[in-house]
Every structure is written in C-alpha cells, then in structure tokens.
PDB file of C-alpha atoms in Angstrom:
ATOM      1  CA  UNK A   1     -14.309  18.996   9.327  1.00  0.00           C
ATOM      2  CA  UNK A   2     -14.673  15.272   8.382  1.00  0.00           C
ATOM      3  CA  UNK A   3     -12.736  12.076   9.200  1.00  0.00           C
ATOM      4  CA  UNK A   4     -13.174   8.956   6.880  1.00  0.00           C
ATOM      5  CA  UNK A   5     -11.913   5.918   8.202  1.00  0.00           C
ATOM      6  CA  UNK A   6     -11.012   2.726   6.059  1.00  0.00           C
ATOM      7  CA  UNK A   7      -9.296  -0.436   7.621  1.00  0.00           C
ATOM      8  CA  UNK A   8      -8.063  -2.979   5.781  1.00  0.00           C
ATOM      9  CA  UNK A   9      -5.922  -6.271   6.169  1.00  0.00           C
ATOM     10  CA  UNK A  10      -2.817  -6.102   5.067  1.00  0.00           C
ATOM     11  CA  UNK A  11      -1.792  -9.636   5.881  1.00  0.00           C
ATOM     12  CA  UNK A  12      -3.520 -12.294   8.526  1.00  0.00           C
ATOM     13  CA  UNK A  13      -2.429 -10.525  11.540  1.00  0.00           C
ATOM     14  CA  UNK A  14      -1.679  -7.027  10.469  1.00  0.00           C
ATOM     15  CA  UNK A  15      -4.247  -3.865   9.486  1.00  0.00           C
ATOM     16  CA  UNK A  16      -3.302  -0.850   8.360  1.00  0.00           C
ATOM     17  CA  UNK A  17      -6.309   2.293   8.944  1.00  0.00           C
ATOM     18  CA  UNK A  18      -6.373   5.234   6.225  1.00  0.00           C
ATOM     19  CA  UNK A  19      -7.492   8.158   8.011  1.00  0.00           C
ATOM     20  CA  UNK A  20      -8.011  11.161   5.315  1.00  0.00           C
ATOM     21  CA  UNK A  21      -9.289  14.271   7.137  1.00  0.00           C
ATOM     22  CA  UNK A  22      -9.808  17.711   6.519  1.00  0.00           C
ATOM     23  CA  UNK A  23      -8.985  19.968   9.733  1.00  0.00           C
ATOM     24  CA  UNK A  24     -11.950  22.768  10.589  1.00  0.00           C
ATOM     25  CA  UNK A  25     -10.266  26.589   9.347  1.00  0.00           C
ATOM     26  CA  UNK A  26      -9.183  28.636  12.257  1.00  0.00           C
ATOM     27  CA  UNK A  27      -7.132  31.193  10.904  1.00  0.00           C
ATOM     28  CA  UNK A  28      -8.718  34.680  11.225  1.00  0.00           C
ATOM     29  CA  UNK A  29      -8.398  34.530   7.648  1.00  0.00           C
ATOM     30  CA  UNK A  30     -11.290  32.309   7.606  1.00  0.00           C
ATOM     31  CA  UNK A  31     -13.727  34.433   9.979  1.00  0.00           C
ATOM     32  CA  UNK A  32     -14.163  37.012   6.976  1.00  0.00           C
ATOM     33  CA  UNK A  33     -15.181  34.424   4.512  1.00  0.00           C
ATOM     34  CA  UNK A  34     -19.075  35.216   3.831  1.00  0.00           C
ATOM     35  CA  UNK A  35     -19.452  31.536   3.519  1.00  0.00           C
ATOM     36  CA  UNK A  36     -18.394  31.233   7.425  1.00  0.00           C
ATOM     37  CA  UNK A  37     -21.715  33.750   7.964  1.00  0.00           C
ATOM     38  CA  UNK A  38     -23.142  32.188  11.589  1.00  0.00           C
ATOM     39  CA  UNK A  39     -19.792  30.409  12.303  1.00  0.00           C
ATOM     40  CA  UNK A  40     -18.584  32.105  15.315  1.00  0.00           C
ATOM     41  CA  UNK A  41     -15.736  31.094  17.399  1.00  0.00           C
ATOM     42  CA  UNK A  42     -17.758  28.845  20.158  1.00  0.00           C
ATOM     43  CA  UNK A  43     -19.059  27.123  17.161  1.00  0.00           C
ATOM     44  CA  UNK A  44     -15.857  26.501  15.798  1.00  0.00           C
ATOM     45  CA  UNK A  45     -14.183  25.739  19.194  1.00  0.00           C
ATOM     46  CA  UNK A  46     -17.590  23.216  19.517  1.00  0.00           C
ATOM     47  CA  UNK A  47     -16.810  21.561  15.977  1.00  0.00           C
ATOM     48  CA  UNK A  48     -13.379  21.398  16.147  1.00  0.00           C
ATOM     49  CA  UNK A  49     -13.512  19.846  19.869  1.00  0.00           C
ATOM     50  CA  UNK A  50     -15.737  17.285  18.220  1.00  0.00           C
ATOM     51  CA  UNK A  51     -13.665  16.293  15.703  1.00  0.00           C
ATOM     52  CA  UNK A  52     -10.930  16.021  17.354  1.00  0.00           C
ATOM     53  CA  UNK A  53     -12.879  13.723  20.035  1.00  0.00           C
ATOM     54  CA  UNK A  54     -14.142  11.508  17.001  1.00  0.00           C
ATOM     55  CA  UNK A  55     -10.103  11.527  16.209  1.00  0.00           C
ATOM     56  CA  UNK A  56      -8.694  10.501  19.481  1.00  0.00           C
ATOM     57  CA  UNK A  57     -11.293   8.034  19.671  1.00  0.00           C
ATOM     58  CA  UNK A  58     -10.344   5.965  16.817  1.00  0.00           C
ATOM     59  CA  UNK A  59      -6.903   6.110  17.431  1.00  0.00           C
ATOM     60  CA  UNK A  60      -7.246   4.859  20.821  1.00  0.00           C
ATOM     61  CA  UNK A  61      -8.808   1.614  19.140  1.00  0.00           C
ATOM     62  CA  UNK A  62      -6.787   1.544  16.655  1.00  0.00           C
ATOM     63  CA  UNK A  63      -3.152   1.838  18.728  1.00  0.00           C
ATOM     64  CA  UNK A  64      -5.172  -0.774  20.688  1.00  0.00           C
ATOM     65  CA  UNK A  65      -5.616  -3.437  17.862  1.00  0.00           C
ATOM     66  CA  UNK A  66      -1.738  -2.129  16.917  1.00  0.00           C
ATOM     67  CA  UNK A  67      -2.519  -1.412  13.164  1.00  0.00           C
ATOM     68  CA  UNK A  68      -0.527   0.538  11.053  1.00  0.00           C
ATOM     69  CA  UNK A  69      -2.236   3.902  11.095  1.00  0.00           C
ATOM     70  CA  UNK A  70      -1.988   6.908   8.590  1.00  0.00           C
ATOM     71  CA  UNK A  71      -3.483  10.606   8.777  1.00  0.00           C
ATOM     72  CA  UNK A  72      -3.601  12.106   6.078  1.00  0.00           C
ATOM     73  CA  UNK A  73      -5.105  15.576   4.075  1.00  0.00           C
ATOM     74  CA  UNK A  74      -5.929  19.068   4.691  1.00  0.00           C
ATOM     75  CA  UNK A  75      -4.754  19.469   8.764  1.00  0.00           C
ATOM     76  CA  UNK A  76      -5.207  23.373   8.962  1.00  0.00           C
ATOM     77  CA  UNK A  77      -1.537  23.552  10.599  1.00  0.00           C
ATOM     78  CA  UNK A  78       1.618  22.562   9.977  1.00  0.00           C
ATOM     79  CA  UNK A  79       4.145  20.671  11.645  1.00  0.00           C
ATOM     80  CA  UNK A  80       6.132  23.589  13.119  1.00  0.00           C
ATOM     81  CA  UNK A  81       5.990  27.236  12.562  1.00  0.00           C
ATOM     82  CA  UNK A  82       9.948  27.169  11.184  1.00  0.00           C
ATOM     83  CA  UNK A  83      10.954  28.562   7.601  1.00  0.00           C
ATOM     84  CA  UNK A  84      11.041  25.191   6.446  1.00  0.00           C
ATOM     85  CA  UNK A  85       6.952  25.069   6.508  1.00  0.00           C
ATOM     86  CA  UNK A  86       6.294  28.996   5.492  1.00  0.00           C
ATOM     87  CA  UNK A  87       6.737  31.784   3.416  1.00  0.00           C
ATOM     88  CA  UNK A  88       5.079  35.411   4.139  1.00  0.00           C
ATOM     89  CA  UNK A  89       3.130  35.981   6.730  1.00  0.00           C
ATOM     90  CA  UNK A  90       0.623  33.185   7.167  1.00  0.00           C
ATOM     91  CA  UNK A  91       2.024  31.689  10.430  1.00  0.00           C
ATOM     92  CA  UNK A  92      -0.723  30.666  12.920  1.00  0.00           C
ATOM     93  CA  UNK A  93       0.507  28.644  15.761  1.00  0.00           C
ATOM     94  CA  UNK A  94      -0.719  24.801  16.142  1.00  0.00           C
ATOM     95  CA  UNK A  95      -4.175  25.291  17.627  1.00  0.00           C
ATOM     96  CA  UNK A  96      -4.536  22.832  20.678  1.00  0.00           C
ATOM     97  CA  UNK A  97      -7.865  21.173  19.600  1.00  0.00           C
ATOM     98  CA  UNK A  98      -6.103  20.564  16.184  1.00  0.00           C
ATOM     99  CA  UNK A  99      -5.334  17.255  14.071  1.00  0.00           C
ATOM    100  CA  UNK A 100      -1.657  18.221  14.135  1.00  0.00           C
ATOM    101  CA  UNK A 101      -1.804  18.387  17.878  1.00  0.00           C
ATOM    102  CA  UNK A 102      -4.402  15.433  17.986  1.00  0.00           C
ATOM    103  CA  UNK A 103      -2.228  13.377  16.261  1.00  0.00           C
ATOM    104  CA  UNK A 104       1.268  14.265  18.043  1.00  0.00           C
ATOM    105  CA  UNK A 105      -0.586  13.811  21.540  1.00  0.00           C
ATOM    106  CA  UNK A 106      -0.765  10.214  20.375  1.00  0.00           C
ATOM    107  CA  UNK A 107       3.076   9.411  19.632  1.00  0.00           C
ATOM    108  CA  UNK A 108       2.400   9.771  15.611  1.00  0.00           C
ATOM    109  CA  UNK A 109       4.779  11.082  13.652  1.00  0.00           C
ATOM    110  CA  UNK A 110       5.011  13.669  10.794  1.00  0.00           C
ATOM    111  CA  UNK A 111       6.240  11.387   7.219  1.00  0.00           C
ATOM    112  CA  UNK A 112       7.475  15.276   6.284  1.00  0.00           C
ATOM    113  CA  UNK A 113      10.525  15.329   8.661  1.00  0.00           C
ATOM    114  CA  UNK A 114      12.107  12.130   7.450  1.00  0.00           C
ATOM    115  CA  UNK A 115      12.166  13.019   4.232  1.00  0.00           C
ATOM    116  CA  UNK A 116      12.614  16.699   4.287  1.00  0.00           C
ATOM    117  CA  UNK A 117      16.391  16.592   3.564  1.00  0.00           C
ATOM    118  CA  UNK A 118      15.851  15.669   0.029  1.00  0.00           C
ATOM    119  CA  UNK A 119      13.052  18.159  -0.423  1.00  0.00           C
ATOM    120  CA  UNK A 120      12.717  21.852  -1.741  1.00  0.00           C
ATOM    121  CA  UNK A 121      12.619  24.187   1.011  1.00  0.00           C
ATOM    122  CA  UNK A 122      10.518  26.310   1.648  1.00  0.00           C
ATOM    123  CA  UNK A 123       7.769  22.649   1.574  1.00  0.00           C
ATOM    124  CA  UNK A 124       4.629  24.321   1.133  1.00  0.00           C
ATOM    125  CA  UNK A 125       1.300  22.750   0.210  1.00  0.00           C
ATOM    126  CA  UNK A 126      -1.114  25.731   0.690  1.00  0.00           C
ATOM    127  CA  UNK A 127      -0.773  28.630  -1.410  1.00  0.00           C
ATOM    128  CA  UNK A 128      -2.785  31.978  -0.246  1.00  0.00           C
ATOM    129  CA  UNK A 129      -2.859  36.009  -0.523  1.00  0.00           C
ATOM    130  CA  UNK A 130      -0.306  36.027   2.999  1.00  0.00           C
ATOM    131  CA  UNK A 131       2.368  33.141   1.643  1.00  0.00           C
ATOM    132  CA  UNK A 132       2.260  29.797   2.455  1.00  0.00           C
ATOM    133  CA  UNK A 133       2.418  26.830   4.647  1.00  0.00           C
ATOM    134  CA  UNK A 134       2.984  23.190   4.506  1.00  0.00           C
ATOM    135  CA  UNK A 135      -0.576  21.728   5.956  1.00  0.00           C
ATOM    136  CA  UNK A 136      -1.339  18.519   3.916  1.00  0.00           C
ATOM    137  CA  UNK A 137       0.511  16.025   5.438  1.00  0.00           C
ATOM    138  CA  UNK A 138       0.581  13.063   7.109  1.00  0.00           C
ATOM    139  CA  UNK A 139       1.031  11.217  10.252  1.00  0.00           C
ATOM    140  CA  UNK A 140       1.964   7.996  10.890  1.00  0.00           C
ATOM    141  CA  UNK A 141       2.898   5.379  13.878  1.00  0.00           C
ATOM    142  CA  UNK A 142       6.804   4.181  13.481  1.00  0.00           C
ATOM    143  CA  UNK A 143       5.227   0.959  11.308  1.00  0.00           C
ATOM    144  CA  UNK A 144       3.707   2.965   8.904  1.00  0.00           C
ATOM    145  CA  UNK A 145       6.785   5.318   8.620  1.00  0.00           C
ATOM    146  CA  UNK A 146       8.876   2.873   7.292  1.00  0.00           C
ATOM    147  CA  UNK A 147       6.450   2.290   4.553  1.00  0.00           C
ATOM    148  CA  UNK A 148       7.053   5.762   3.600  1.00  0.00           C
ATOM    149  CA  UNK A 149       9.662   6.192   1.228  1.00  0.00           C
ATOM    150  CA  UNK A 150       9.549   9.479  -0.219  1.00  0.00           C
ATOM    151  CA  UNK A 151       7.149  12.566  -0.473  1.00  0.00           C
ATOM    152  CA  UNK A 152       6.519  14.407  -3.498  1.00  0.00           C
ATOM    153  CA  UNK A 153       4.543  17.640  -3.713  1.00  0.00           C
ATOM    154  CA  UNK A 154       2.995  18.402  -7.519  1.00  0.00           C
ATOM    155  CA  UNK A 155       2.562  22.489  -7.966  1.00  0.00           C
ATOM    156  CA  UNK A 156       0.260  22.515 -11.213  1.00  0.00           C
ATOM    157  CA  UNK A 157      -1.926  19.154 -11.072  1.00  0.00           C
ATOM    158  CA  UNK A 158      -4.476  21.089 -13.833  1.00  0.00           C
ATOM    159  CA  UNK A 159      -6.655  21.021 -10.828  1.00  0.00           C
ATOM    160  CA  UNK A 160      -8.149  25.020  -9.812  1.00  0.00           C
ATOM    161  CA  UNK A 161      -6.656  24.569  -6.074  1.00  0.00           C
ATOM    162  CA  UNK A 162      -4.709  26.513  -3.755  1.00  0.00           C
ATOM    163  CA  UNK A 163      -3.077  23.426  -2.393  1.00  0.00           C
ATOM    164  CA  UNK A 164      -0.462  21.151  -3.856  1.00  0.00           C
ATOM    165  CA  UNK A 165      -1.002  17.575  -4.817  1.00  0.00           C
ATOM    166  CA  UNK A 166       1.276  15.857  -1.951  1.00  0.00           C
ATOM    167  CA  UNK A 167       1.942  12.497  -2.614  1.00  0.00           C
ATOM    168  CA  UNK A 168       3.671   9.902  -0.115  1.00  0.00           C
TER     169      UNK A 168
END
C-alpha cells in the first residue's frame, strides 16, 4: 500500500491536500497470487494497520488546518456492497482497517453517491474473473465535494488494465 501526499495553496488562506493511495489486496483472491508468496494474513493485517495509521494521521492534521482534502485511487473496497457497485460474485465486505472505512471514520464523503444518478449502473471500475466492483474512487470533506462536478469512468483507455480510468 502507499499514500502520497501533496498540499498546495489554493488561495492565501485555503489548501487543498491530494491524497492518491492504493489500498493493500485483501480479497482471498489475492492470497493465491504467487507474487503474494510470504504474505500471510498477520502480515497483511500488520501492513494494512500501518497504512491506515499513516492515513488517519494526516487527516487528523489536515481536518485540523481545515483544507480541502481528497482521497483518491485504488481503495480495495467499495462504497457499499449494493448492485449499484457489483456485478458477479466479487463482493467482499468493507474490511475495518480499510481506506474506505479509514476515510468514512473521518466524516469524508464518497464523490460517487452525488453523482451516481446520472451514471451507468452497474459503476464498476475493477474488472476481474468473479465480476466487478466499483473501488477507485474518491473521498472528499463537504468543501471539496462541491468542487466535484461530475465523474466519468473511461472502459478502454489503450492502457493493459483491469481497472477503468475514473475521472472526477
């Protein structure tokens, strides 16, 4: 997993902090990947407890200095386990040492919900050999939120991926 942070003033007395992340796997999926060799579960429990530490940490500050804060990229989960975020049957819950949870347990909000009326449902952003789920998002404080003012998700960027260029 990986955070990188990036502040920057927006005006004299405003910042807004970029947050892209990318979540640690913990779908069982991921367990059989020989590239996961040595990568039990207290190791993962250990990294992902980490990052999510390093996470809550710079939100804290951040909330603190009131910027306008945005995380964003590959979260491992998505916002709810409904239809509207799935298709087959890839459905893990939320895990609890997540960024999704991370970043709900500090009052941020998911940019996917206000703008999923005028999206095509199912929204999915990871493709995979069970279906799909919608796990590159972003979360934002209510500031940041009304900066966003739309969310488009491109299926064939000419990029070999199995997720979806989301753009917000």
């Amino acid at each position: 997993g990986r955070i990188i942070e990036s502040r920057f003033a927006i005006s004299e007395t405003q910042n807004v902090l970029f947050l892209p992340v990318y979540g640690i796997p913990h779908s069982s999926e991921n367990d059989a990947n020989p590239e996961n060799e040595g990568f039990n579960e207290n190791t993962k429990l250990m990294k992902m407890t980490e990052l999510r530490d390093q996470l809550k940490s710079i939100l804290k500050k951040a909330q603190r200095r009131s910027d306008i804060i945005y995380v964003m990229g590959d979260l491992q989960d998505t916002p709810d386990n409904s239809n509207t975020f799935h298709y087959g049957s890839c459905r893990i819950a939320k895990h609890p040492l997540g960024i999704v949870k991370t970043c709900e347990n500090a009052d941020l909000l998911c940019s996917v919900y206000h703008h999923s009326e005028h999206m095509e449902k199912p929204i999915i952003s990871r493709h995979g050999t069970k279906g799909g789920r919608f796990i590159d998002g972003t979360y934002t404080c209510i500031q940041g939120m009304e900066k966003v003012t739309g969310i488009t998700i491109v299926k064939d960027t000419g990029i070999n991926s199995d997720h979806d260029l989301v753009i917000s």
